[in-house]
Amino acid sequence: MTTTPMTPQPAPAPTAAARFALRGDLLDFGDEPAWGDVASPAVRYRPDHWLLVDGGRITGVQPDAPDASWERHDHRGRLVMPGFIDTHVHMPQLDNIASYGTELLDWLNNYTFPAETRFADPERSRAGAELFADALLANGTTSAVVFATAHKVSADAMFEAARTRGMRLVTGKVLQDRHSPDGLRDDVMQAERDCTDLIRRWHGRDRLAYAVTVRFAPTSTPEQLAMAGALCRSDASLYMQTHVAENRDEVRWVRTLFPDARSYLGVYADAGLLHARSVLAHGIWLDDEDRAALHASGAQIAHSPSSNLFLGSGLFDWTAMNAAGARVSLASDVGGGTSLSMIRTMAEAYKVQALRGERLTAWVALHAATRGAAEALQLDAEIGSFEAGCTADVCVWDWAAEPVAQRRMEVAQGLHERVFAFITLADDRNLVAAYVAGTPRHVRDVRDSRDPSP
Ligand SMILES: [Zn+2]
């Protein structure tokens, strides 16, 4: 297996060619890889192949160069994968990423709520959403499920930033009408009006979708949760996003606030918020009955390993989720999480499982950030793989970005060892180009000395 990039061409300028072919080592999934199987038949690795893109969509993969009517982007010796899908991340929390010394509830009060309060200002929302969207793309994340803030303008700004970049993005205004500071609390009536208006203007427009966004059970009254449930029932194409069972103090608090609920997850189920388009972050402190309810509903847990380690929240039991048949996707959860990079997130997920005595393969990790997430979001006809007909959200990566990783690649035995070393050592420096719907939206500096023109 070749390990040295063979004088690839410079990355293309950010303009869209209607019809082009991208050459590289193509890696995606045809199916779900089994836990622990390093030789999984679900992996589709097609080294030195051509990915054909026409009109923003993938039209095929072939070993031979296409005819001269196709513009050719030669990335031979580089890794080409579907753009990553981050299923849980907070746009306004770039302002409080890497904040010291707290667990969840103090972290919210000390750092997060003050940061989010600033997004009442439309200009702060606009600038924050632009920075955030560009940062996602610079990390090879082309789709995301995103928390805005309680302010309607923050959701408007996030939708607009995604729309101008052509991204598949799900977001919504945060619902929180109690246990929150002045400047972040809404109320049931106003929140319902805001949601209805945002849904009317953004849901289903271009590649955008609305998520009914409950911060978490403690910050919504039962009346607001009921309103959120009614919104979900009014349109089955809406997503729902929230947090569940992240931290033990949080779980105890929910038990006192909702004494009649069977469990924390049960609060959401009782309100009509647990369904096939529900994305629940964390899910660390669940029981078997909760996991069975997740399976029955089709809802997914957005596993957020760097956040769970950083805030000391706990170790996610991925194998119990698998045993229950419940869906798991991967998420950065910035700003509780410490990096927008889904590759860094995968490396942290491996460590969480290692602390449980389990081994997360590169295949399960990559699948959860691509095809697995797309399936859980019911978007697999559009994103997450190189299936013909999918939108061309594609990222090109250097296998190695510096001499230590280069040496590791040279001695790696077999595909899994090589890809596992990649997800353990790589980050945004490895990203050469991120295409969104066939348009290069992030391109590494073409003056890079490792990109010599042929
Ligand atoms: Zn979160």
XYZ file of C-alpha atoms and ligand atoms in Angstrom:
455
model
C 0.000 0.000 0.000
C 1.424 3.382 -0.974
C 2.011 5.741 1.926
C 3.523 8.805 0.294
C 1.362 11.335 -1.537
C 2.457 11.191 -5.168
C 2.754 14.858 -6.109
C -0.998 15.512 -6.094
C -2.285 18.630 -7.729
C -3.059 21.683 -5.642
C -6.524 21.735 -4.205
C -9.014 23.354 -6.558
C -10.072 26.952 -6.219
C -13.475 27.372 -4.556
C -15.595 27.372 -7.667
C -18.062 24.713 -8.685
C -17.427 22.625 -11.758
C -20.672 21.099 -12.913
C -18.961 17.833 -13.758
C -15.750 16.599 -12.197
C -13.984 13.451 -11.101
C -12.024 13.201 -7.868
C -9.153 10.699 -7.649
C -8.003 9.231 -4.345
C -8.337 6.384 -1.842
C -12.117 6.246 -1.412
C -13.436 5.056 1.965
C -17.087 4.739 2.941
C -19.536 2.131 4.253
C -22.050 -0.091 2.496
C -23.520 -1.320 5.762
C -23.113 -1.112 9.538
C -19.849 -2.635 10.795
C -20.140 -5.091 13.677
C -18.648 -4.114 17.059
C -15.043 -5.259 17.349
C -14.695 -6.512 13.765
C -11.522 -4.995 12.327
C -12.035 -6.914 9.057
C -15.634 -5.750 8.608
C -17.203 -6.467 5.203
C -19.252 -3.281 5.673
C -16.164 -1.201 4.816
C -15.881 -0.064 1.215
C -12.242 0.819 0.578
C -11.449 1.593 -3.036
C -7.816 2.755 -3.273
C -6.875 4.960 -6.213
C -10.401 5.188 -7.633
C -12.349 8.022 -9.202
C -15.455 9.541 -7.619
C -17.701 11.063 -10.266
C -19.678 14.205 -9.415
C -22.234 15.768 -11.723
C -24.478 18.687 -10.839
C -23.538 18.499 -7.144
C -24.399 14.803 -6.852
C -22.331 11.630 -6.802
C -22.978 9.663 -9.968
C -20.552 6.777 -9.533
C -17.170 5.334 -8.558
C -14.784 3.675 -10.996
C -11.172 2.443 -11.072
C -10.324 4.056 -14.401
C -10.010 7.716 -15.289
C -13.155 9.115 -16.897
C -13.010 10.593 -20.378
C -11.676 14.069 -21.060
C -15.111 15.668 -20.734
C -14.701 15.399 -16.933
C -12.621 17.943 -15.042
C -10.102 15.933 -13.035
C -9.097 16.628 -9.428
C -6.112 14.378 -8.809
C -5.691 13.520 -5.119
C -3.983 10.181 -5.581
C -2.328 8.995 -2.362
C -4.898 10.873 -0.295
C -7.903 9.638 1.679
C -11.340 10.636 0.396
C -14.373 10.197 2.655
C -17.924 11.499 2.927
C -18.117 14.748 4.892
C -18.606 14.167 8.600
C -21.948 14.622 10.353
C -21.787 16.149 13.853
C -25.111 15.277 15.483
C -24.824 17.548 18.519
C -22.983 20.861 18.762
C -23.709 24.364 20.064
C -23.093 27.303 17.718
C -22.828 29.988 20.477
C -20.429 27.980 22.626
C -17.293 28.784 20.670
C -17.281 31.634 23.198
C -16.907 29.279 26.166
C -15.093 26.216 24.799
C -12.190 25.218 27.068
C -13.570 26.750 30.288
C -11.886 25.513 33.460
C -12.947 23.699 36.523
C -16.637 22.738 36.568
C -19.102 19.929 36.021
C -22.254 20.336 33.967
C -24.588 22.419 36.151
C -21.943 24.910 37.325
C -20.447 24.988 33.823
C -23.843 26.081 32.472
C -24.311 28.809 35.086
C -20.728 30.095 35.159
C -19.782 30.003 31.495
C -22.465 28.883 29.070
C -25.473 30.975 30.004
C -23.467 34.237 30.088
C -21.959 33.413 26.674
C -25.337 32.574 25.146
C -26.984 35.727 26.514
C -24.850 37.779 24.099
C -26.650 36.183 21.133
C -29.708 38.362 21.692
C -27.717 40.801 19.575
C -28.359 40.044 15.873
C -24.830 41.079 14.921
C -23.279 38.753 17.549
C -25.535 35.973 16.247
C -24.561 36.625 12.641
C -20.829 36.770 13.339
C -21.018 33.741 15.628
C -22.907 31.640 13.083
C -20.499 32.564 10.269
C -17.456 31.692 12.369
C -19.085 28.448 13.450
C -20.093 27.310 9.937
C -16.615 28.014 8.576
C -15.052 26.181 11.527
C -17.215 23.103 10.870
C -16.074 23.016 7.246
C -12.426 23.553 8.226
C -12.739 20.357 10.256
C -14.356 18.337 7.465
C -17.847 18.483 8.969
C -20.344 19.185 6.204
C -23.569 18.480 8.128
C -24.578 19.106 11.712
C -27.435 19.124 14.200
C -26.935 22.407 15.995
C -28.204 24.207 19.085
C -28.635 27.946 18.568
C -29.655 29.969 21.672
C -33.021 30.926 23.153
C -33.038 33.931 20.839
C -34.914 33.643 17.583
C -32.243 35.729 15.833
C -29.608 33.104 16.641
C -31.558 30.402 14.795
C -32.121 32.778 11.867
C -28.377 33.462 11.752
C -27.460 29.770 11.869
C -29.897 28.887 9.086
C -28.613 31.750 6.961
C -24.936 30.819 7.456
C -25.687 27.213 6.448
C -27.809 28.278 3.497
C -25.109 30.483 1.992
C -22.656 27.555 2.226
C -25.114 25.009 0.816
C -24.894 22.839 3.931
C -27.309 20.191 5.163
C -28.014 21.522 8.622
C -30.604 21.033 11.345
C -31.059 23.659 14.037
C -33.616 25.466 16.152
C -34.238 28.121 18.757
C -33.610 26.799 22.262
C -36.640 26.401 24.510
C -35.925 27.286 28.151
C -38.525 29.017 30.299
C -37.195 28.375 33.827
C -33.991 27.884 35.856
C -32.224 30.186 33.448
C -30.918 33.743 33.866
C -32.545 36.928 32.634
C -31.919 37.350 28.942
C -32.136 33.632 28.181
C -35.618 32.702 29.448
C -38.521 32.556 27.038
C -42.156 31.776 27.819
C -44.502 29.232 26.350
C -46.583 31.585 24.195
C -43.711 33.592 22.737
C -41.608 30.474 22.211
C -44.423 28.807 20.293
C -44.824 31.859 18.056
C -41.067 31.984 17.422
C -40.889 28.275 16.600
C -43.875 28.417 14.279
C -42.412 31.360 12.416
C -38.937 29.780 12.123
C -40.451 26.502 10.906
C -42.493 28.322 8.290
C -39.492 30.230 6.979
C -36.705 27.616 7.167
C -37.939 24.022 7.506
C -37.485 22.225 4.187
C -35.893 25.222 2.490
C -32.795 24.227 0.504
C -30.947 21.700 2.705
C -32.227 23.028 6.020
C -34.500 21.448 8.605
C -35.937 22.646 11.892
C -35.389 20.911 15.206
C -37.714 21.547 18.130
C -34.903 22.297 20.564
C -35.424 21.682 24.273
C -32.276 22.660 26.217
C -32.941 19.931 28.790
C -35.810 18.954 31.045
C -34.764 21.123 34.058
C -34.986 24.371 32.079
C -38.452 23.797 30.608
C -41.733 23.800 32.512
C -44.087 20.862 31.916
C -46.247 23.331 29.953
C -43.358 24.169 27.625
C -42.472 20.493 27.149
C -46.115 19.845 26.227
C -45.980 22.686 23.687
C -42.806 21.196 22.193
C -44.465 17.796 21.960
C -47.464 19.333 20.206
C -45.138 20.951 17.661
C -43.562 17.556 16.949
C -46.972 15.934 16.544
C -48.069 18.693 14.162
C -45.378 17.815 11.599
C -43.604 14.442 11.605
C -40.801 15.833 9.425
C -39.539 18.056 12.261
C -36.526 16.966 14.262
C -36.268 17.219 18.060
C -33.001 17.755 19.908
C -32.192 17.870 23.597
C -29.854 16.520 26.284
C -30.513 13.493 28.467
C -28.792 11.801 31.425
C -25.423 13.499 31.036
C -24.429 14.029 34.670
C -25.468 12.395 37.955
C -26.406 15.657 39.723
C -28.515 16.563 36.686
C -30.298 13.200 36.819
C -31.053 13.696 40.533
C -32.412 17.188 39.822
C -34.716 15.875 37.095
C -36.033 13.247 39.524
C -37.065 15.970 41.991
C -38.577 18.173 39.258
C -40.535 15.359 37.583
C -41.336 12.878 40.388
C -44.011 11.125 38.340
C -41.773 10.271 35.393
C -40.338 6.755 35.229
C -36.921 8.157 34.331
C -35.216 11.207 32.854
C -35.839 9.857 29.354
C -39.397 9.176 30.438
C -39.961 12.932 30.911
C -39.403 13.396 27.186
C -41.396 10.305 26.241
C -44.352 11.517 28.343
C -44.276 14.881 26.527
C -44.287 13.315 23.052
C -40.657 14.228 22.390
C -39.296 10.735 21.813
C -39.607 9.747 18.161
C -37.603 8.652 15.128
C -36.292 12.170 14.526
C -35.201 12.790 18.098
C -31.508 13.428 18.748
C -30.629 13.135 22.437
C -27.132 14.065 23.513
C -25.141 11.958 25.994
C -27.404 9.215 27.402
C -24.770 8.116 29.909
C -26.997 7.442 32.932
C -29.741 5.357 31.299
C -31.113 1.947 32.198
C -32.200 -0.993 30.070
C -35.798 0.198 29.973
C -34.638 3.582 28.635
C -32.534 1.883 25.978
C -35.478 -0.286 24.962
C -37.578 2.892 24.631
C -34.902 4.464 22.443
C -34.904 1.386 20.218
C -38.694 1.301 19.988
C -38.909 4.981 19.087
C -36.019 5.018 16.602
C -34.459 7.972 18.437
C -30.691 8.280 18.531
C -28.150 9.073 21.210
C -25.528 11.601 20.078
C -22.485 10.290 21.932
C -20.211 13.195 22.880
C -16.987 11.709 24.244
C -14.742 14.770 24.499
C -17.465 16.630 26.394
C -18.094 13.662 28.701
C -14.401 13.448 29.564
C -13.878 17.207 29.860
C -16.845 17.778 32.199
C -16.236 14.490 34.027
C -19.772 13.365 33.176
C -19.209 9.634 32.809
C -18.402 6.801 30.422
C -21.006 6.062 27.734
C -22.085 2.417 27.534
C -22.035 1.950 23.754
C -22.265 -1.844 23.877
C -25.436 -1.704 25.992
C -26.943 0.589 23.356
C -25.994 -1.934 20.668
C -27.456 -4.781 22.681
C -30.748 -2.868 22.882
C -30.663 -2.109 19.147
C -30.643 1.646 19.859
C -28.972 4.070 17.473
C -25.717 5.867 18.307
C -24.128 8.712 16.382
C -21.052 10.771 17.223
C -20.972 14.397 18.266
C -18.471 17.042 19.330
C -20.796 18.835 21.797
C -18.644 21.953 21.639
C -18.402 23.918 23.984
C -18.617 21.091 26.579
C -16.593 19.219 23.990
C -13.089 20.406 23.337
C -12.789 20.196 19.539
C -15.036 20.572 16.501
C -12.935 17.876 14.821
C -14.895 14.662 14.412
C -11.556 12.871 14.064
C -10.495 14.100 17.513
C -13.978 13.085 18.697
C -13.444 9.535 17.396
C -10.093 9.322 19.184
C -11.780 10.388 22.450
C -14.570 7.857 21.871
C -11.952 5.129 21.619
C -10.531 6.194 24.992
C -13.965 6.225 26.649
C -14.545 2.645 25.510
C -11.015 1.675 26.591
C -11.872 2.874 30.115
C -14.887 0.527 30.004
C -12.723 -2.392 28.892
C -14.136 -2.242 25.363
C -12.459 -1.606 22.014
C -13.954 0.806 19.502
C -12.840 -0.044 15.972
C -12.032 2.678 13.473
C -14.920 1.276 11.451
C -17.601 1.703 14.117
C -16.288 5.208 14.867
C -16.175 6.362 11.242
C -19.543 4.804 10.461
C -21.131 6.645 13.412
C -19.864 9.948 11.984
C -20.962 9.257 8.395
C -23.458 6.690 7.153
C -24.647 5.696 10.616
C -25.500 9.273 11.540
C -27.164 9.806 8.157
C -29.356 6.736 8.677
C -30.252 7.793 12.211
C -31.294 11.196 10.819
C -33.198 9.527 7.952
C -30.918 11.368 5.522
C -28.950 8.432 4.107
C -30.353 9.003 0.613
C -28.594 12.376 0.687
C -25.467 12.257 2.885
C -23.030 9.935 4.616
C -21.794 7.722 1.767
C -20.655 7.576 -1.843
C -23.885 5.952 -3.063
C -24.877 7.212 -6.486
C -27.503 9.912 -6.058
C -26.128 11.244 -2.786
C -25.204 14.908 -2.610
C -21.452 15.362 -3.123
C -20.444 16.327 0.443
C -16.908 14.981 0.236
C -13.643 15.604 2.080
C -10.081 14.975 0.962
C -7.526 14.219 3.680
C -3.793 13.695 3.853
C -3.156 10.326 5.481
C -0.446 12.039 7.541
C 0.170 15.704 8.352
C 3.541 15.550 10.055
C 6.625 13.270 10.307
C 5.474 11.173 13.267
C 2.185 10.262 11.591
C 4.008 9.766 8.298
C 6.321 7.230 9.949
C 3.379 5.475 11.612
C 1.651 5.147 8.230
C 4.789 3.680 6.681
C 4.893 0.794 9.138
C 1.133 0.229 9.527
C 0.051 -3.312 8.681
C -3.270 -3.607 6.916
C -6.153 -1.223 6.391
C -7.662 -1.097 9.869
C -4.303 -0.411 11.514
C -3.689 2.395 9.067
C -7.123 4.003 9.427
C -7.044 3.602 13.208
C -3.700 5.419 13.301
C -5.265 8.095 11.101
C -8.201 8.734 13.441
C -5.864 8.707 16.451
C -3.273 11.118 15.015
C -5.102 13.281 12.465
C -6.947 16.580 12.870
C -7.895 19.612 10.799
C -4.310 19.945 9.524
C -4.906 16.813 7.451
C -7.874 18.298 5.618
C -7.046 19.244 2.031
C -10.499 20.182 0.768
C -14.130 20.017 1.851
C -16.743 19.919 -0.924
C -20.357 20.739 -0.160
C -22.772 19.640 -2.875
C -19.800 19.479 -5.247
C -18.535 22.971 -4.439
C -15.210 23.306 -2.619
C -16.153 25.346 0.462
C -12.922 24.895 2.373
C -9.589 24.576 0.616
C -6.261 24.385 2.405
C -3.770 27.068 1.467
C -2.673 26.174 -2.065
C 0.781 27.626 -1.292
C 1.308 24.690 1.095
C 4.765 23.295 0.304
C 3.365 19.758 0.413
C 1.080 20.596 -2.511
C 3.574 21.005 -5.355
C 2.075 21.567 -8.752
C 2.899 18.694 -11.085
Zn -24.794 19.860 24.352
